[in-house]
CSV table of N, CA, C and O in Angstrom, one decimal:
chain,number,residue,atom,x,y,z
A,238,ALA,N,111.6,109.1,83.8
A,238,ALA,CA,113.0,109.0,83.4
A,238,ALA,C,113.3,109.4,82.0
A,238,ALA,O,112.4,108.9,80.9
A,239,LYS,N,113.9,110.4,81.5
A,239,LYS,CA,113.9,111.1,80.3
A,239,LYS,C,115.2,110.8,79.5
A,239,LYS,O,116.0,110.7,80.4
A,240,ASN,N,115.5,110.7,78.2
A,240,ASN,CA,116.5,110.5,77.6
A,240,ASN,C,116.5,112.2,77.0
A,240,ASN,O,115.8,113.0,77.3
A,241,GLY,N,117.4,112.3,75.7
A,241,GLY,CA,117.6,113.6,75.6
A,241,GLY,C,117.1,114.0,74.7
A,241,GLY,O,116.5,115.6,74.4
A,242,VAL,N,116.0,113.3,74.2
A,242,VAL,CA,114.7,114.1,73.2
A,242,VAL,C,113.4,113.9,74.1
A,242,VAL,O,112.6,114.5,73.4
A,243,GLY,N,113.6,113.7,75.4
A,243,GLY,CA,112.5,114.1,76.1
A,243,GLY,C,111.5,112.9,76.3
A,243,GLY,O,110.6,113.1,76.9
A,244,ARG,N,111.9,111.4,75.9
A,244,ARG,CA,111.0,110.7,75.9
A,244,ARG,C,111.4,109.5,76.9
A,244,ARG,O,112.4,109.4,76.5
A,245,ALA,N,110.5,109.0,77.6
A,245,ALA,CA,111.0,107.9,78.5
A,245,ALA,C,111.1,106.6,78.0
A,245,ALA,O,110.3,106.3,77.1
A,246,LEU,N,112.1,105.8,78.4
A,246,LEU,CA,112.6,104.9,77.4
A,246,LEU,C,112.1,103.3,77.9
A,246,LEU,O,111.9,102.3,77.6
A,247,VAL,N,111.8,103.8,79.5
A,247,VAL,CA,111.6,102.7,80.3
A,247,VAL,C,110.2,102.9,81.2
A,247,VAL,O,109.8,104.3,81.6
A,248,GLY,N,109.5,102.0,81.7
A,248,GLY,CA,108.5,102.7,82.8
A,248,GLY,C,108.7,103.1,83.6
A,248,GLY,O,109.9,103.2,84.3
A,249,ALA,N,107.4,103.8,84.5
A,249,ALA,CA,108.0,104.5,85.6
A,249,ALA,C,106.6,104.1,86.6
A,249,ALA,O,105.8,104.2,86.3
A,250,ALA,N,107.2,104.5,88.1
A,250,ALA,CA,106.1,104.7,89.0
A,250,ALA,C,106.0,106.2,89.6
A,250,ALA,O,106.7,106.3,89.7
A,251,VAL,N,104.5,106.2,90.0
A,251,VAL,CA,104.2,107.6,90.5
A,251,VAL,C,103.1,107.4,91.6
A,251,VAL,O,102.6,106.0,91.7
A,252,PRO,N,103.2,108.0,92.7
A,252,PRO,CA,102.1,107.6,93.5
A,252,PRO,C,100.8,108.1,92.8
A,252,PRO,O,100.9,108.9,92.4
A,253,LEU,N,99.6,107.5,93.3
A,253,LEU,CA,98.4,108.2,92.7
A,253,LEU,C,97.6,108.9,94.0
A,253,LEU,O,97.7,108.0,95.2
A,254,VAL,N,97.5,109.5,93.4
A,254,VAL,CA,96.5,111.0,94.6
A,254,VAL,C,95.3,111.5,93.8
A,254,VAL,O,95.6,111.9,92.8
A,255,ASP,N,94.3,111.1,94.5
A,255,ASP,CA,93.0,112.0,93.8
A,255,ASP,C,92.7,112.8,94.7
A,255,ASP,O,92.2,112.9,95.9
A,256,LEU,N,92.8,114.2,94.4
A,256,LEU,CA,92.7,115.2,95.0
A,256,LEU,C,91.3,116.0,95.8
A,256,LEU,O,91.1,116.5,96.2
A,257,PHE,N,90.4,115.0,94.4
A,257,PHE,CA,89.1,115.7,94.4
A,257,PHE,C,88.2,114.9,95.5
A,257,PHE,O,86.8,114.5,95.2
A,258,LEU,N,88.6,113.7,96.0
A,258,LEU,CA,88.2,113.0,96.7
A,258,LEU,C,88.7,112.6,98.6
A,258,LEU,O,89.4,113.1,98.8
A,259,PRO,N,87.9,111.9,99.4
A,259,PRO,CA,88.6,111.7,100.6
A,259,PRO,C,89.9,111.3,100.5
A,259,PRO,O,90.4,110.7,99.7
A,260,PRO,N,90.7,111.6,101.6
A,260,PRO,CA,92.1,110.9,101.5
A,260,PRO,C,92.5,109.7,101.7
A,260,PRO,O,93.1,109.4,102.7
A,261,SER,N,91.9,108.9,100.5
A,261,SER,CA,92.1,107.8,100.9
A,261,SER,C,92.8,107.2,99.6
A,261,SER,O,92.5,106.7,98.5
A,262,ALA,N,94.3,107.6,99.8
A,262,ALA,CA,95.1,107.2,98.4
A,262,ALA,C,95.7,106.0,98.7
A,262,ALA,O,96.2,105.4,99.8
A,263,VAL,N,96.0,105.0,97.5
A,263,VAL,CA,96.8,104.2,97.6
A,263,VAL,C,98.2,104.4,97.5
A,263,VAL,O,98.6,105.9,97.3
A,264,SER,N,99.4,103.8,98.0
A,264,SER,CA,100.5,104.3,98.3
A,264,SER,C,101.7,103.0,97.5
A,264,SER,O,101.0,102.1,97.2
A,265,LEU,N,102.9,103.3,97.2
A,265,LEU,CA,104.0,102.5,96.7
A,265,LEU,C,103.3,101.8,95.1
A,265,LEU,O,103.6,100.8,95.1
A,266,MET,N,102.9,102.7,94.6
A,266,MET,CA,102.1,102.2,93.3
A,266,MET,C,103.2,101.7,92.2
A,266,MET,O,104.5,102.8,92.4
A,267,GLN,N,103.3,100.8,91.7
A,267,GLN,CA,104.5,100.5,90.8
A,267,GLN,C,103.7,100.0,89.7
A,267,GLN,O,102.8,99.1,89.3
A,268,PHE,N,104.7,100.1,88.2
A,268,PHE,CA,104.1,99.5,87.0
A,268,PHE,C,105.3,99.6,86.3
A,268,PHE,O,106.3,100.1,86.1
A,269,PHE,N,105.4,98.1,85.8
A,269,PHE,CA,106.7,97.5,84.9
A,269,PHE,C,106.1,97.6,83.3
A,269,PHE,O,105.2,96.2,83.5
A,270,ASP,N,106.0,98.1,82.4
A,270,ASP,CA,106.0,97.8,81.1
A,270,ASP,C,106.4,96.2,80.5
A,270,ASP,O,107.8,96.7,80.4
A,271,GLN,N,105.4,95.6,80.4
A,271,GLN,CA,106.1,94.3,79.9
A,271,GLN,C,105.7,94.0,78.1
A,271,GLN,O,106.0,93.2,77.6
A,272,ASP,N,104.7,94.9,77.5
A,272,ASP,CA,104.6,95.0,76.3
A,272,ASP,C,105.9,95.5,75.7
A,272,ASP,O,106.5,96.6,75.8
A,273,LEU,N,106.6,94.5,74.7
A,273,LEU,CA,107.6,94.9,73.7
A,273,LEU,C,107.5,95.2,72.5
A,273,LEU,O,108.5,96.1,72.1
A,274,GLY,N,106.1,95.8,72.2
A,274,GLY,CA,105.9,96.9,70.9
A,274,GLY,C,106.1,98.2,71.0
A,274,GLY,O,105.9,98.9,72.3
A,275,ALA,N,106.5,99.0,70.3
A,275,ALA,CA,107.2,100.1,70.2
A,275,ALA,C,105.9,101.1,70.3
A,275,ALA,O,105.0,100.9,69.7
A,276,GLY,N,105.6,102.0,71.3
A,276,GLY,CA,104.6,102.7,71.9
A,276,GLY,C,103.6,102.2,71.7
A,276,GLY,O,102.1,102.7,72.2
A,277,GLU,N,103.7,100.8,72.7
A,277,GLU,CA,102.5,100.3,73.6
A,277,GLU,C,102.9,99.7,74.7
A,277,GLU,O,104.0,99.7,75.3
A,278,LEU,N,101.8,100.0,75.5
A,278,LEU,CA,101.9,99.6,77.3
A,278,LEU,C,101.2,98.2,77.4
A,278,LEU,O,100.7,97.5,76.7
A,279,GLY,N,101.8,97.3,78.6
A,279,GLY,CA,101.3,96.3,78.8
A,279,GLY,C,101.9,95.8,80.2
A,279,GLY,O,103.1,95.8,80.2
A,280,GLY,N,101.1,95.6,81.4
A,280,GLY,CA,101.3,94.6,82.3
A,280,GLY,C,101.1,95.1,83.4
A,280,GLY,O,100.0,95.6,83.8
A,281,GLN,N,101.5,94.5,84.9
A,281,GLN,CA,100.6,94.7,86.0
A,281,GLN,C,100.9,96.1,86.8
A,281,GLN,O,102.0,96.7,87.2
A,282,VAL,N,100.0,96.7,87.2
A,282,VAL,CA,100.1,98.0,88.1
A,282,VAL,C,99.7,97.2,89.3
A,282,VAL,O,98.5,96.5,89.8
A,283,SER,N,100.7,97.7,90.5
A,283,SER,CA,100.2,97.1,91.8
A,283,SER,C,100.4,98.2,92.8
A,283,SER,O,100.9,99.4,92.8
A,284,TRP,N,99.7,98.4,94.0
A,284,TRP,CA,99.9,99.2,95.0
A,284,TRP,C,99.3,98.8,96.3
A,284,TRP,O,99.2,97.5,96.5
A,285,VAL,N,99.3,99.7,97.4
A,285,VAL,CA,99.5,98.9,98.8
A,285,VAL,C,97.9,99.9,98.8
A,285,VAL,O,98.0,101.0,98.9
A,286,GLU,N,97.2,99.2,99.6
A,286,GLU,CA,96.1,100.0,100.1
A,286,GLU,C,96.0,100.5,100.9
A,286,GLU,O,96.9,100.7,102.0
A,287,PRO,N,95.3,101.7,101.1
A,287,PRO,CA,95.4,102.8,102.1
A,287,PRO,C,94.9,102.3,103.5
A,287,PRO,O,93.9,101.2,103.5
A,288,PRO,N,95.4,102.8,104.9
A,288,PRO,CA,95.3,102.1,106.1
A,288,PRO,C,93.6,102.3,106.2
A,288,PRO,O,93.0,101.4,107.0
A,289,ASP,N,92.8,103.1,106.0
A,289,ASP,CA,91.4,103.6,106.2
A,289,ASP,C,90.7,103.4,104.9
A,289,ASP,O,90.8,104.1,103.8
A,290,ARG,N,90.1,101.9,104.5
A,290,ARG,CA,89.2,101.6,103.5
A,290,ARG,C,88.1,101.9,103.5
A,290,ARG,O,87.4,101.3,102.6
A,291,HIS,N,87.5,102.4,104.5
A,291,HIS,CA,85.9,102.2,104.6
A,291,HIS,C,85.0,102.9,103.7
A,291,HIS,O,84.1,102.4,103.2
A,292,LEU,N,85.7,103.9,102.9
A,292,LEU,CA,85.0,104.5,102.2
A,292,LEU,C,85.4,104.1,100.5
A,292,LEU,O,84.9,104.8,99.7
A,293,VAL,N,86.1,103.3,100.5
A,293,VAL,CA,86.5,102.8,99.2
A,293,VAL,C,85.9,101.2,98.9
A,293,VAL,O,85.7,100.5,99.2
A,294,ASP,N,85.3,101.5,97.2
A,294,ASP,CA,84.7,100.5,96.8
A,294,ASP,C,85.1,99.9,95.5
A,294,ASP,O,85.2,99.2,95.2
A,295,VAL,N,85.8,100.9,95.0
A,295,VAL,CA,86.5,100.2,93.9
A,295,VAL,C,88.1,101.0,93.5
A,295,VAL,O,88.1,102.3,94.4
A,296,TYR,N,89.2,100.7,92.7
A,296,TYR,CA,90.4,101.3,92.3
A,296,TYR,C,89.9,101.5,91.1
A,296,TYR,O,89.7,100.5,90.1
A,297,ARG,N,90.3,102.7,90.2
A,297,ARG,CA,90.3,103.3,89.1
A,297,ARG,C,91.3,103.4,88.2
A,297,ARG,O,91.9,104.2,89.1
A,298,VAL,N,92.1,102.5,87.2
A,298,VAL,CA,93.2,102.9,86.8
A,298,VAL,C,92.9,103.8,85.6
A,298,VAL,O,92.6,103.3,84.6
A,299,TYR,N,94.0,105.0,85.6
A,299,TYR,CA,94.1,105.8,84.6
A,299,TYR,C,95.3,105.8,83.9
A,299,TYR,O,96.4,105.9,84.6
A,300,LEU,N,95.5,106.1,82.7
A,300,LEU,CA,96.8,106.5,82.1
A,300,LEU,C,96.3,108.2,81.8
A,300,LEU,O,95.6,108.8,81.2
A,301,GLU,N,97.4,109.0,82.2
A,301,GLU,CA,97.3,110.9,82.0
A,301,GLU,C,98.8,111.3,81.3
A,301,GLU,O,99.8,110.6,81.5
A,302,ALA,N,98.5,112.2,80.8
A,302,ALA,CA,99.7,113.0,79.9
A,302,ALA,C,100.3,113.7,81.6
A,302,ALA,O,99.8,114.3,82.3
A,303,SER,N,101.5,113.9,81.4
A,303,SER,CA,102.4,114.6,81.8
A,303,SER,C,102.1,115.7,82.2
A,303,SER,O,101.8,116.6,81.1
A,304,LEU,N,102.1,116.7,83.2
A,304,LEU,CA,101.9,118.0,83.2
A,304,LEU,C,103.1,118.8,82.5
A,304,LEU,O,102.8,120.0,81.7
A,305,HIS,N,104.1,118.3,82.4
A,305,HIS,CA,105.0,119.0,81.6
A,305,HIS,C,105.3,118.8,80.1
A,305,HIS,O,105.7,119.8,79.6
A,306,ASP,N,104.1,117.9,79.7
A,306,ASP,CA,104.0,117.8,78.4
A,306,ASP,C,102.8,118.8,77.8
A,306,ASP,O,102.3,118.7,76.4
A,307,GLY,N,102.6,119.8,78.7
A,307,GLY,CA,101.3,120.8,78.4
A,307,GLY,C,100.0,120.1,78.1
A,307,GLY,O,98.9,120.5,77.5
A,308,LEU,N,99.6,118.9,78.0
A,308,LEU,CA,98.6,118.3,77.9
A,308,LEU,C,97.8,117.6,79.2
A,308,LEU,O,97.0,116.8,79.4
A,309,ALA,N,98.0,118.6,80.4
A,309,ALA,CA,97.6,118.1,81.8
A,309,ALA,C,95.7,117.9,81.7
A,309,ALA,O,95.4,118.5,81.0
A,310,GLY,N,95.5,117.2,82.4
A,310,GLY,CA,93.9,116.9,82.3
A,310,GLY,C,93.7,115.7,81.4
A,310,GLY,O,92.5,115.5,81.5
A,311,GLU,N,94.4,115.2,80.3
A,311,GLU,CA,94.2,114.6,79.4
A,311,GLU,C,94.3,113.1,80.1
A,311,GLU,O,95.3,113.1,80.3
A,312,ARG,N,93.5,112.5,80.7
A,312,ARG,CA,93.5,111.2,80.8
A,312,ARG,C,92.3,110.0,80.0
A,312,ARG,O,91.4,110.7,80.0
A,313,THR,N,92.9,108.6,80.2
A,313,THR,CA,91.7,107.9,79.9
A,313,THR,C,92.1,106.7,81.0
A,313,THR,O,92.7,106.5,81.5
A,314,LEU,N,90.7,106.2,81.4
A,314,LEU,CA,90.3,105.0,82.3
A,314,LEU,C,90.7,103.9,81.6
A,314,LEU,O,90.5,103.6,80.4
A,315,VAL,N,91.2,103.1,82.2
A,315,VAL,CA,92.2,102.0,81.7
A,315,VAL,C,91.1,100.5,82.1
A,315,VAL,O,90.9,99.8,81.4
A,316,GLY,N,90.6,100.5,83.5
A,316,GLY,CA,89.5,99.9,84.2
A,316,GLY,C,89.8,100.1,85.5
A,316,GLY,O,90.1,100.9,86.0
A,317,GLU,N,89.3,99.1,86.1
A,317,GLU,CA,88.7,98.8,87.3
A,317,GLU,C,89.1,97.7,88.2
A,317,GLU,O,89.0,96.7,87.6
A,318,SER,N,89.5,97.9,89.6
A,318,SER,CA,89.7,96.7,90.4
A,318,SER,C,88.7,97.0,91.6
A,318,SER,O,88.7,98.1,92.0
A,319,PRO,N,88.2,96.1,92.3
A,319,PRO,CA,87.5,96.1,93.5
A,319,PRO,C,88.1,96.2,94.7
A,319,PRO,O,89.2,96.1,94.6
A,320,ALA,N,87.5,96.9,95.7
A,320,ALA,CA,88.2,97.1,96.6
A,320,ALA,C,88.6,95.9,97.6
A,320,ALA,O,88.3,94.9,97.4
A,321,GLY,N,89.7,96.1,98.1
A,321,GLY,CA,90.6,94.4,98.7
A,321,GLY,C,91.5,93.9,97.7
A,321,GLY,O,92.4,93.5,98.1
A,322,SER,N,91.9,94.7,96.3
A,322,SER,CA,92.8,94.3,95.8
A,322,SER,C,93.9,95.1,95.5
A,322,SER,O,93.7,96.2,96.1
A,323,THR,N,94.9,94.6,95.3
A,323,THR,CA,96.0,95.4,95.2
A,323,THR,C,96.8,95.5,93.6
A,323,THR,O,97.8,95.7,93.8
A,324,THR,N,96.4,94.7,92.4
A,324,THR,CA,96.6,94.8,91.4
A,324,THR,C,95.3,95.0,90.7
A,324,THR,O,94.6,95.1,90.3
A,325,PHE,N,95.9,95.4,89.1
A,325,PHE,CA,95.3,95.6,87.8
A,325,PHE,C,96.3,95.3,86.5
A,325,PHE,O,97.4,95.9,86.9
A,326,GLU,N,95.7,94.9,85.9
A,326,GLU,CA,96.1,94.0,84.6
A,326,GLU,C,96.3,95.1,83.3
A,326,GLU,O,94.8,95.0,82.9
A,327,ILE,N,97.2,95.9,83.1
A,327,ILE,CA,96.6,96.8,81.9
A,327,ILE,C,97.2,96.0,80.7
A,327,ILE,O,98.1,95.3,80.3
A,328,PRO,N,96.1,96.2,79.5
A,328,PRO,CA,96.4,94.9,78.8
A,328,PRO,C,97.2,95.0,77.8
A,328,PRO,O,97.5,96.2,77.3
A,329,PHE,N,97.9,94.2,77.0
A,329,PHE,CA,98.8,94.4,76.1
A,329,PHE,C,98.6,94.7,74.7
A,329,PHE,O,97.4,94.7,74.5
A,330,ASP,N,99.4,95.6,74.6
A,330,ASP,CA,98.8,96.3,73.0
A,330,ASP,C,98.0,97.8,73.4
A,330,ASP,O,97.5,98.1,72.5
A,331,THR,N,98.3,98.1,74.5
A,331,THR,CA,97.3,99.3,74.8
A,331,THR,C,98.3,100.6,74.3
A,331,THR,O,99.2,100.7,74.7
A,332,PRO,N,97.4,101.3,73.6
A,332,PRO,CA,98.4,102.6,72.9
A,332,PRO,C,98.9,103.2,74.0
A,332,PRO,O,98.1,103.8,75.0
A,333,MET,N,100.5,103.9,73.6
A,333,MET,CA,100.9,104.6,74.6
A,333,MET,C,100.6,106.5,74.3
A,333,MET,O,100.4,107.0,75.7
A,334,ARG,N,100.1,106.5,73.4
A,334,ARG,CA,100.2,107.6,73.1
A,334,ARG,C,100.7,109.0,73.8
A,334,ARG,O,102.1,108.9,73.8
A,335,ASN,N,100.5,109.8,74.3
A,335,ASN,CA,101.2,111.0,74.9
A,335,ASN,C,101.5,110.5,76.8
A,335,ASN,O,101.9,111.7,77.3
A,336,PHE,N,100.6,109.4,76.8
A,336,PHE,CA,100.8,109.2,78.2
A,336,PHE,C,101.6,108.9,79.0
A,336,PHE,O,102.8,108.2,78.6
A,337,THR,N,102.2,109.4,80.3
A,337,THR,CA,103.6,109.3,80.6
A,337,THR,C,103.2,108.7,82.3
A,337,THR,O,103.9,108.4,82.7
A,338,GLU,N,102.0,108.9,82.9
A,338,GLU,CA,101.9,108.5,84.3
A,338,GLU,C,100.8,107.5,84.2
A,338,GLU,O,99.7,107.7,83.5
A,339,ALA,N,100.7,106.8,85.2
A,339,ALA,CA,99.2,105.8,85.7
A,339,ALA,C,99.0,106.2,87.0
A,339,ALA,O,99.7,107.0,87.7
């Protein structure tokens, strides 16, 4: 969701797929930004675990710049959740910077 100047004013959810590992991707990933500070993020990321989890030991949550911003590949690890979990809390006051995807 972008406005006239190209910036999202609300959070967005996108599927999380790591193309460099076995095909064990989460689905139905959701994030709703609950941090009211301008330029800051915070809130719960949730997902549905893949049906085949035998190779999963941890879920890593990253913030990443959109491919459309010309900053592809810029990403920051926010944290990890153990296998079996379906949520991760992004700490409030996390700087948004140029990140558009989780």
